[in-house]
Amino acid sequence: MSGEPARRLSVLLDGPADRPDSLLARLGHAWSDHAEIAWADTQPARLPDVAVSLPDKTACGFLVARAKGVHMPRVVLCTDPVSAPESDEASLPDAFLSPACPPDLALERLAETVRQARRMEEARLRRAAFGPLAAVQTPDLSQGIPVLVAGDS
């Protein structure tokens, strides 16, 4: 391992920074020691790792990233994910986050969402560069006894 410190998570909070009573402002204050916080009304120095927005609002940085061909995960803060309609499939969020979730746990979940999105993006790029995986021969399960394996891999 290198002696460099780990890079901090960069979070775009899609709301104005001048509303201290808002949910996004409270999260920004709680995460300020552990993450690089950017606001929608200021231009971030680099493309954020994740965009956090409110329901019925598409994060501005999210569209910029999509235009550049980069997948930036989008997380929506909402109390009821079922009743949060989105406009089109292209702007569907990668995850929903409950406002009741403690800020430290929420930041861990954001980091996990970013890691998973990067793995999926790497797999997409590998398939584009090297083609799909070779077909794997699977035995005919109708001849034997099927087994269901459940657990954490």
JSON list of N, CA and C in Angstrom, two decimals, residues 14-71:
[
{"chain": "A", "resi": 14, "resn": "ASP", "atom": "N", "xyz": [-27.72, 18.34, -3.66]},
{"chain": "A", "resi": 14, "resn": "ASP", "atom": "CA", "xyz": [-28.47, 19.09, -4.66]},
{"chain": "A", "resi": 14, "resn": "ASP", "atom": "C", "xyz": [-29.49, 20.00, -4.00]},
{"chain": "A", "resi": 15, "resn": "GLY", "atom": "N", "xyz": [-28.99, 21.08, -3.49]},
{"chain": "A", "resi": 15, "resn": "GLY", "atom": "CA", "xyz": [-29.83, 22.09, -2.87]},
{"chain": "A", "resi": 15, "resn": "GLY", "atom": "C", "xyz": [-28.99, 23.31, -2.57]},
{"chain": "A", "resi": 16, "resn": "PRO", "atom": "N", "xyz": [-29.62, 24.41, -2.19]},
{"chain": "A", "resi": 16, "resn": "PRO", "atom": "CA", "xyz": [-28.85, 25.61, -1.88]},
{"chain": "A", "resi": 16, "resn": "PRO", "atom": "C", "xyz": [-28.15, 25.48, -0.53]},
{"chain": "A", "resi": 17, "resn": "ALA", "atom": "N", "xyz": [-26.95, 26.01, -0.44]},
{"chain": "A", "resi": 17, "resn": "ALA", "atom": "CA", "xyz": [-26.17, 25.95, 0.80]},
{"chain": "A", "resi": 17, "resn": "ALA", "atom": "C", "xyz": [-26.64, 26.97, 1.83]},
{"chain": "A", "resi": 18, "resn": "ASP", "atom": "N", "xyz": [-27.47, 27.92, 1.43]},
{"chain": "A", "resi": 18, "resn": "ASP", "atom": "CA", "xyz": [-27.86, 29.00, 2.33]},
{"chain": "A", "resi": 18, "resn": "ASP", "atom": "C", "xyz": [-29.14, 28.72, 3.13]},
{"chain": "A", "resi": 19, "resn": "ARG", "atom": "N", "xyz": [-29.60, 27.48, 3.15]},
{"chain": "A", "resi": 19, "resn": "ARG", "atom": "CA", "xyz": [-30.79, 27.12, 3.93]},
{"chain": "A", "resi": 19, "resn": "ARG", "atom": "C", "xyz": [-30.38, 26.18, 5.06]},
{"chain": "A", "resi": 20, "resn": "PRO", "atom": "N", "xyz": [-29.97, 26.71, 6.22]},
{"chain": "A", "resi": 20, "resn": "PRO", "atom": "CA", "xyz": [-29.45, 25.86, 7.29]},
{"chain": "A", "resi": 20, "resn": "PRO", "atom": "C", "xyz": [-30.48, 24.94, 7.92]},
{"chain": "A", "resi": 21, "resn": "ASP", "atom": "N", "xyz": [-31.77, 25.20, 7.71]},
{"chain": "A", "resi": 21, "resn": "ASP", "atom": "CA", "xyz": [-32.80, 24.37, 8.31]},
{"chain": "A", "resi": 21, "resn": "ASP", "atom": "C", "xyz": [-33.18, 23.17, 7.43]},
{"chain": "A", "resi": 22, "resn": "SER", "atom": "N", "xyz": [-32.66, 23.08, 6.23]},
{"chain": "A", "resi": 22, "resn": "SER", "atom": "CA", "xyz": [-33.04, 22.01, 5.32]},
{"chain": "A", "resi": 22, "resn": "SER", "atom": "C", "xyz": [-32.36, 20.70, 5.70]},
{"chain": "A", "resi": 23, "resn": "LEU", "atom": "N", "xyz": [-32.94, 19.61, 5.26]},
{"chain": "A", "resi": 23, "resn": "LEU", "atom": "CA", "xyz": [-32.39, 18.28, 5.52]},
{"chain": "A", "resi": 23, "resn": "LEU", "atom": "C", "xyz": [-31.01, 18.12, 4.88]},
{"chain": "A", "resi": 24, "resn": "LEU", "atom": "N", "xyz": [-30.85, 18.62, 3.66]},
{"chain": "A", "resi": 24, "resn": "LEU", "atom": "CA", "xyz": [-29.55, 18.53, 2.98]},
{"chain": "A", "resi": 24, "resn": "LEU", "atom": "C", "xyz": [-28.48, 19.30, 3.75]},
{"chain": "A", "resi": 25, "resn": "ALA", "atom": "N", "xyz": [-28.84, 20.46, 4.29]},
{"chain": "A", "resi": 25, "resn": "ALA", "atom": "CA", "xyz": [-27.87, 21.27, 5.04]},
{"chain": "A", "resi": 25, "resn": "ALA", "atom": "C", "xyz": [-27.45, 20.55, 6.33]},
{"chain": "A", "resi": 26, "resn": "ARG", "atom": "N", "xyz": [-28.41, 19.89, 6.99]},
{"chain": "A", "resi": 26, "resn": "ARG", "atom": "CA", "xyz": [-28.05, 19.13, 8.20]},
{"chain": "A", "resi": 26, "resn": "ARG", "atom": "C", "xyz": [-27.13, 17.97, 7.87]},
{"chain": "A", "resi": 27, "resn": "LEU", "atom": "N", "xyz": [-27.38, 17.29, 6.77]},
{"chain": "A", "resi": 27, "resn": "LEU", "atom": "CA", "xyz": [-26.48, 16.20, 6.36]},
{"chain": "A", "resi": 27, "resn": "LEU", "atom": "C", "xyz": [-25.10, 16.75, 5.98]},
{"chain": "A", "resi": 28, "resn": "GLY", "atom": "N", "xyz": [-25.08, 17.86, 5.26]},
{"chain": "A", "resi": 28, "resn": "GLY", "atom": "CA", "xyz": [-23.80, 18.48, 4.89]},
{"chain": "A", "resi": 28, "resn": "GLY", "atom": "C", "xyz": [-22.98, 18.86, 6.10]},
{"chain": "A", "resi": 29, "resn": "HIS", "atom": "N", "xyz": [-23.64, 19.39, 7.11]},
{"chain": "A", "resi": 29, "resn": "HIS", "atom": "CA", "xyz": [-22.94, 19.75, 8.35]},
{"chain": "A", "resi": 29, "resn": "HIS", "atom": "C", "xyz": [-22.41, 18.50, 9.06]},
{"chain": "A", "resi": 30, "resn": "ALA", "atom": "N", "xyz": [-23.22, 17.44, 9.10]},
{"chain": "A", "resi": 30, "resn": "ALA", "atom": "CA", "xyz": [-22.80, 16.20, 9.78]},
{"chain": "A", "resi": 30, "resn": "ALA", "atom": "C", "xyz": [-21.67, 15.50, 9.03]},
{"chain": "A", "resi": 31, "resn": "TRP", "atom": "N", "xyz": [-21.66, 15.61, 7.71]},
{"chain": "A", "resi": 31, "resn": "TRP", "atom": "CA", "xyz": [-20.65, 14.91, 6.91]},
{"chain": "A", "resi": 31, "resn": "TRP", "atom": "C", "xyz": [-19.42, 15.75, 6.61]},
{"chain": "A", "resi": 32, "resn": "SER", "atom": "N", "xyz": [-19.39, 17.01, 7.00]},
{"chain": "A", "resi": 32, "resn": "SER", "atom": "CA", "xyz": [-18.31, 17.91, 6.57]},
{"chain": "A", "resi": 32, "resn": "SER", "atom": "C", "xyz": [-16.93, 17.45, 7.02]},
{"chain": "A", "resi": 33, "resn": "ASP", "atom": "N", "xyz": [-16.82, 16.75, 8.14]},
{"chain": "A", "resi": 33, "resn": "ASP", "atom": "CA", "xyz": [-15.51, 16.27, 8.60]},
{"chain": "A", "resi": 33, "resn": "ASP", "atom": "C", "xyz": [-15.06, 15.02, 7.88]},
{"chain": "A", "resi": 34, "resn": "HIS", "atom": "N", "xyz": [-15.99, 14.30, 7.25]},
{"chain": "A", "resi": 34, "resn": "HIS", "atom": "CA", "xyz": [-15.66, 12.99, 6.68]},
{"chain": "A", "resi": 34, "resn": "HIS", "atom": "C", "xyz": [-15.75, 12.93, 5.16]},
{"chain": "A", "resi": 35, "resn": "ALA", "atom": "N", "xyz": [-16.31, 13.95, 4.54]},
{"chain": "A", "resi": 35, "resn": "ALA", "atom": "CA", "xyz": [-16.49, 13.94, 3.09]},
{"chain": "A", "resi": 35, "resn": "ALA", "atom": "C", "xyz": [-16.31, 15.34, 2.53]},
{"chain": "A", "resi": 36, "resn": "GLU", "atom": "N", "xyz": [-15.98, 15.40, 1.24]},
{"chain": "A", "resi": 36, "resn": "GLU", "atom": "CA", "xyz": [-15.92, 16.69, 0.54]},
{"chain": "A", "resi": 36, "resn": "GLU", "atom": "C", "xyz": [-17.34, 17.03, 0.09]},
{"chain": "A", "resi": 37, "resn": "ILE", "atom": "N", "xyz": [-17.87, 18.12, 0.57]},
{"chain": "A", "resi": 37, "resn": "ILE", "atom": "CA", "xyz": [-19.24, 18.50, 0.28]},
{"chain": "A", "resi": 37, "resn": "ILE", "atom": "C", "xyz": [-19.27, 19.59, -0.79]},
{"chain": "A", "resi": 38, "resn": "ALA", "atom": "N", "xyz": [-20.06, 19.38, -1.81]},
{"chain": "A", "resi": 38, "resn": "ALA", "atom": "CA", "xyz": [-20.30, 20.40, -2.85]},
{"chain": "A", "resi": 38, "resn": "ALA", "atom": "C", "xyz": [-21.80, 20.66, -2.90]},
{"chain": "A", "resi": 39, "resn": "TRP", "atom": "N", "xyz": [-22.16, 21.87, -3.23]},
{"chain": "A", "resi": 39, "resn": "TRP", "atom": "CA", "xyz": [-23.58, 22.26, -3.29]},
{"chain": "A", "resi": 39, "resn": "TRP", "atom": "C", "xyz": [-23.97, 22.54, -4.73]},
{"chain": "A", "resi": 40, "resn": "ALA", "atom": "N", "xyz": [-25.24, 22.43, -5.02]},
{"chain": "A", "resi": 40, "resn": "ALA", "atom": "CA", "xyz": [-25.74, 22.62, -6.39]},
{"chain": "A", "resi": 40, "resn": "ALA", "atom": "C", "xyz": [-25.51, 24.04, -6.90]},
{"chain": "A", "resi": 41, "resn": "ASP", "atom": "N", "xyz": [-25.48, 25.02, -5.99]},
{"chain": "A", "resi": 41, "resn": "ASP", "atom": "CA", "xyz": [-25.34, 26.41, -6.45]},
{"chain": "A", "resi": 41, "resn": "ASP", "atom": "C", "xyz": [-23.87, 26.85, -6.57]},
{"chain": "A", "resi": 42, "resn": "THR", "atom": "N", "xyz": [-22.93, 25.94, -6.34]},
{"chain": "A", "resi": 42, "resn": "THR", "atom": "CA", "xyz": [-21.50, 26.23, -6.55]},
{"chain": "A", "resi": 42, "resn": "THR", "atom": "C", "xyz": [-20.91, 25.16, -7.45]},
{"chain": "A", "resi": 43, "resn": "GLN", "atom": "N", "xyz": [-19.96, 25.54, -8.24]},
{"chain": "A", "resi": 43, "resn": "GLN", "atom": "CA", "xyz": [-19.30, 24.61, -9.16]},
{"chain": "A", "resi": 43, "resn": "GLN", "atom": "C", "xyz": [-18.24, 23.81, -8.40]},
{"chain": "A", "resi": 44, "resn": "PRO", "atom": "N", "xyz": [-18.38, 22.46, -8.31]},
{"chain": "A", "resi": 44, "resn": "PRO", "atom": "CA", "xyz": [-17.35, 21.68, -7.61]},
{"chain": "A", "resi": 44, "resn": "PRO", "atom": "C", "xyz": [-16.05, 21.64, -8.40]},
{"chain": "A", "resi": 45, "resn": "ALA", "atom": "N", "xyz": [-14.94, 21.44, -7.69]},
{"chain": "A", "resi": 45, "resn": "ALA", "atom": "CA", "xyz": [-13.63, 21.40, -8.33]},
{"chain": "A", "resi": 45, "resn": "ALA", "atom": "C", "xyz": [-13.48, 20.19, -9.25]},
{"chain": "A", "resi": 46, "resn": "ARG", "atom": "N", "xyz": [-14.14, 19.09, -8.88]},
{"chain": "A", "resi": 46, "resn": "ARG", "atom": "CA", "xyz": [-14.10, 17.89, -9.72]},
{"chain": "A", "resi": 46, "resn": "ARG", "atom": "C", "xyz": [-15.48, 17.23, -9.69]},
{"chain": "A", "resi": 47, "resn": "LEU", "atom": "N", "xyz": [-15.67, 16.27, -10.55]},
{"chain": "A", "resi": 47, "resn": "LEU", "atom": "CA", "xyz": [-16.94, 15.57, -10.61]},
{"chain": "A", "resi": 47, "resn": "LEU", "atom": "C", "xyz": [-17.15, 14.80, -9.31]},
{"chain": "A", "resi": 48, "resn": "PRO", "atom": "N", "xyz": [-18.27, 15.01, -8.63]},
{"chain": "A", "resi": 48, "resn": "PRO", "atom": "CA", "xyz": [-18.51, 14.33, -7.35]},
{"chain": "A", "resi": 48, "resn": "PRO", "atom": "C", "xyz": [-18.67, 12.82, -7.52]},
{"chain": "A", "resi": 49, "resn": "ASP", "atom": "N", "xyz": [-18.45, 12.09, -6.43]},
{"chain": "A", "resi": 49, "resn": "ASP", "atom": "CA", "xyz": [-18.62, 10.64, -6.45]},
{"chain": "A", "resi": 49, "resn": "ASP", "atom": "C", "xyz": [-20.08, 10.25, -6.45]},
{"chain": "A", "resi": 50, "resn": "VAL", "atom": "N", "xyz": [-20.92, 11.04, -5.78]},
{"chain": "A", "resi": 50, "resn": "VAL", "atom": "CA", "xyz": [-22.34, 10.71, -5.62]},
{"chain": "A", "resi": 50, "resn": "VAL", "atom": "C", "xyz": [-23.14, 12.01, -5.50]},
{"chain": "A", "resi": 51, "resn": "ALA", "atom": "N", "xyz": [-24.37, 11.98, -6.01]},
{"chain": "A", "resi": 51, "resn": "ALA", "atom": "CA", "xyz": [-25.27, 13.12, -5.87]},
{"chain": "A", "resi": 51, "resn": "ALA", "atom": "C", "xyz": [-26.41, 12.72, -4.95]},
{"chain": "A", "resi": 52, "resn": "VAL", "atom": "N", "xyz": [-26.71, 13.57, -3.98]},
{"chain": "A", "resi": 52, "resn": "VAL", "atom": "CA", "xyz": [-27.81, 13.34, -3.06]},
{"chain": "A", "resi": 52, "resn": "VAL", "atom": "C", "xyz": [-28.83, 14.43, -3.32]},
{"chain": "A", "resi": 53, "resn": "SER", "atom": "N", "xyz": [-30.06, 14.01, -3.63]},
{"chain": "A", "resi": 53, "resn": "SER", "atom": "CA", "xyz": [-31.10, 14.99, -3.96]},
{"chain": "A", "resi": 53, "resn": "SER", "atom": "C", "xyz": [-32.39, 14.64, -3.24]},
{"chain": "A", "resi": 54, "resn": "LEU", "atom": "N", "xyz": [-33.34, 15.54, -3.33]},
{"chain": "A", "resi": 54, "resn": "LEU", "atom": "CA", "xyz": [-34.65, 15.35, -2.75]},
{"chain": "A", "resi": 54, "resn": "LEU", "atom": "C", "xyz": [-35.58, 14.72, -3.80]},
{"chain": "A", "resi": 55, "resn": "PRO", "atom": "N", "xyz": [-36.71, 14.14, -3.37]},
{"chain": "A", "resi": 55, "resn": "PRO", "atom": "CA", "xyz": [-37.64, 13.56, -4.35]},
{"chain": "A", "resi": 55, "resn": "PRO", "atom": "C", "xyz": [-38.14, 14.61, -5.35]},
{"chain": "A", "resi": 56, "resn": "ASP", "atom": "N", "xyz": [-38.48, 14.14, -6.53]},
{"chain": "A", "resi": 56, "resn": "ASP", "atom": "CA", "xyz": [-39.01, 14.98, -7.61]},
{"chain": "A", "resi": 56, "resn": "ASP", "atom": "C", "xyz": [-38.04, 16.04, -8.08]},
{"chain": "A", "resi": 57, "resn": "LYS", "atom": "N", "xyz": [-36.74, 15.81, -7.86]},
{"chain": "A", "resi": 57, "resn": "LYS", "atom": "CA", "xyz": [-35.73, 16.77, -8.32]},
{"chain": "A", "resi": 57, "resn": "LYS", "atom": "C", "xyz": [-34.55, 15.98, -8.87]},
{"chain": "A", "resi": 58, "resn": "THR", "atom": "N", "xyz": [-34.11, 16.32, -10.07]},
{"chain": "A", "resi": 58, "resn": "THR", "atom": "CA", "xyz": [-32.96, 15.66, -10.67]},
{"chain": "A", "resi": 58, "resn": "THR", "atom": "C", "xyz": [-31.73, 16.49, -10.37]},
{"chain": "A", "resi": 59, "resn": "ALA", "atom": "N", "xyz": [-30.73, 15.86, -9.79]},
{"chain": "A", "resi": 59, "resn": "ALA", "atom": "CA", "xyz": [-29.51, 16.57, -9.41]},
{"chain": "A", "resi": 59, "resn": "ALA", "atom": "C", "xyz": [-28.84, 17.17, -10.63]},
{"chain": "A", "resi": 60, "resn": "CYS", "atom": "N", "xyz": [-28.41, 18.42, -10.52]},
{"chain": "A", "resi": 60, "resn": "CYS", "atom": "CA", "xyz": [-27.81, 19.10, -11.67]},
{"chain": "A", "resi": 60, "resn": "CYS", "atom": "C", "xyz": [-26.49, 18.44, -12.08]},
{"chain": "A", "resi": 61, "resn": "GLY", "atom": "N", "xyz": [-25.66, 18.05, -11.14]},
{"chain": "A", "resi": 61, "resn": "GLY", "atom": "CA", "xyz": [-24.39, 17.40, -11.44]},
{"chain": "A", "resi": 61, "resn": "GLY", "atom": "C", "xyz": [-24.59, 16.03, -12.06]},
{"chain": "A", "resi": 62, "resn": "PHE", "atom": "N", "xyz": [-25.72, 15.40, -11.75]},
{"chain": "A", "resi": 62, "resn": "PHE", "atom": "CA", "xyz": [-26.05, 14.10, -12.30]},
{"chain": "A", "resi": 62, "resn": "PHE", "atom": "C", "xyz": [-26.17, 14.18, -13.82]},
{"chain": "A", "resi": 63, "resn": "LEU", "atom": "N", "xyz": [-26.84, 15.21, -14.30]},
{"chain": "A", "resi": 63, "resn": "LEU", "atom": "CA", "xyz": [-27.01, 15.37, -15.74]},
{"chain": "A", "resi": 63, "resn": "LEU", "atom": "C", "xyz": [-25.70, 15.72, -16.42]},
{"chain": "A", "resi": 64, "resn": "VAL", "atom": "N", "xyz": [-24.84, 16.49, -15.75]},
{"chain": "A", "resi": 64, "resn": "VAL", "atom": "CA", "xyz": [-23.53, 16.83, -16.31]},
{"chain": "A", "resi": 64, "resn": "VAL", "atom": "C", "xyz": [-22.69, 15.56, -16.46]},
{"chain": "A", "resi": 65, "resn": "ALA", "atom": "N", "xyz": [-22.71, 14.69, -15.45]},
{"chain": "A", "resi": 65, "resn": "ALA", "atom": "CA", "xyz": [-21.96, 13.44, -15.50]},
{"chain": "A", "resi": 65, "resn": "ALA", "atom": "C", "xyz": [-22.48, 12.54, -16.61]},
{"chain": "A", "resi": 66, "resn": "ARG", "atom": "N", "xyz": [-23.81, 12.45, -16.74]},
{"chain": "A", "resi": 66, "resn": "ARG", "atom": "CA", "xyz": [-24.39, 11.63, -17.81]},
{"chain": "A", "resi": 66, "resn": "ARG", "atom": "C", "xyz": [-23.98, 12.15, -19.17]},
{"chain": "A", "resi": 67, "resn": "ALA", "atom": "N", "xyz": [-23.91, 13.47, -19.32]},
{"chain": "A", "resi": 67, "resn": "ALA", "atom": "CA", "xyz": [-23.52, 14.06, -20.60]},
{"chain": "A", "resi": 67, "resn": "ALA", "atom": "C", "xyz": [-22.07, 13.70, -20.93]},
{"chain": "A", "resi": 68, "resn": "LYS", "atom": "N", "xyz": [-21.24, 13.53, -19.91]},
{"chain": "A", "resi": 68, "resn": "LYS", "atom": "CA", "xyz": [-19.83, 13.17, -20.14]},
{"chain": "A", "resi": 68, "resn": "LYS", "atom": "C", "xyz": [-19.65, 11.66, -20.30]},
{"chain": "A", "resi": 69, "resn": "GLY", "atom": "N", "xyz": [-20.74, 10.90, -20.16]},
{"chain": "A", "resi": 69, "resn": "GLY", "atom": "CA", "xyz": [-20.66, 9.45, -20.30]},
{"chain": "A", "resi": 69, "resn": "GLY", "atom": "C", "xyz": [-20.19, 8.75, -19.04]},
{"chain": "A", "resi": 70, "resn": "VAL", "atom": "N", "xyz": [-20.26, 9.42, -17.92]},
{"chain": "A", "resi": 70, "resn": "VAL", "atom": "CA", "xyz": [-19.81, 8.86, -16.65]},
{"chain": "A", "resi": 70, "resn": "VAL", "atom": "C", "xyz": [-21.04, 8.56, -15.81]},
{"chain": "A", "resi": 71, "resn": "HIS", "atom": "N", "xyz": [-21.03, 7.40, -15.16]},
{"chain": "A", "resi": 71, "resn": "HIS", "atom": "CA", "xyz": [-22.14, 7.08, -14.27]},
{"chain": "A", "resi": 71, "resn": "HIS", "atom": "C", "xyz": [-21.82, 7.60, -12.87]}
]
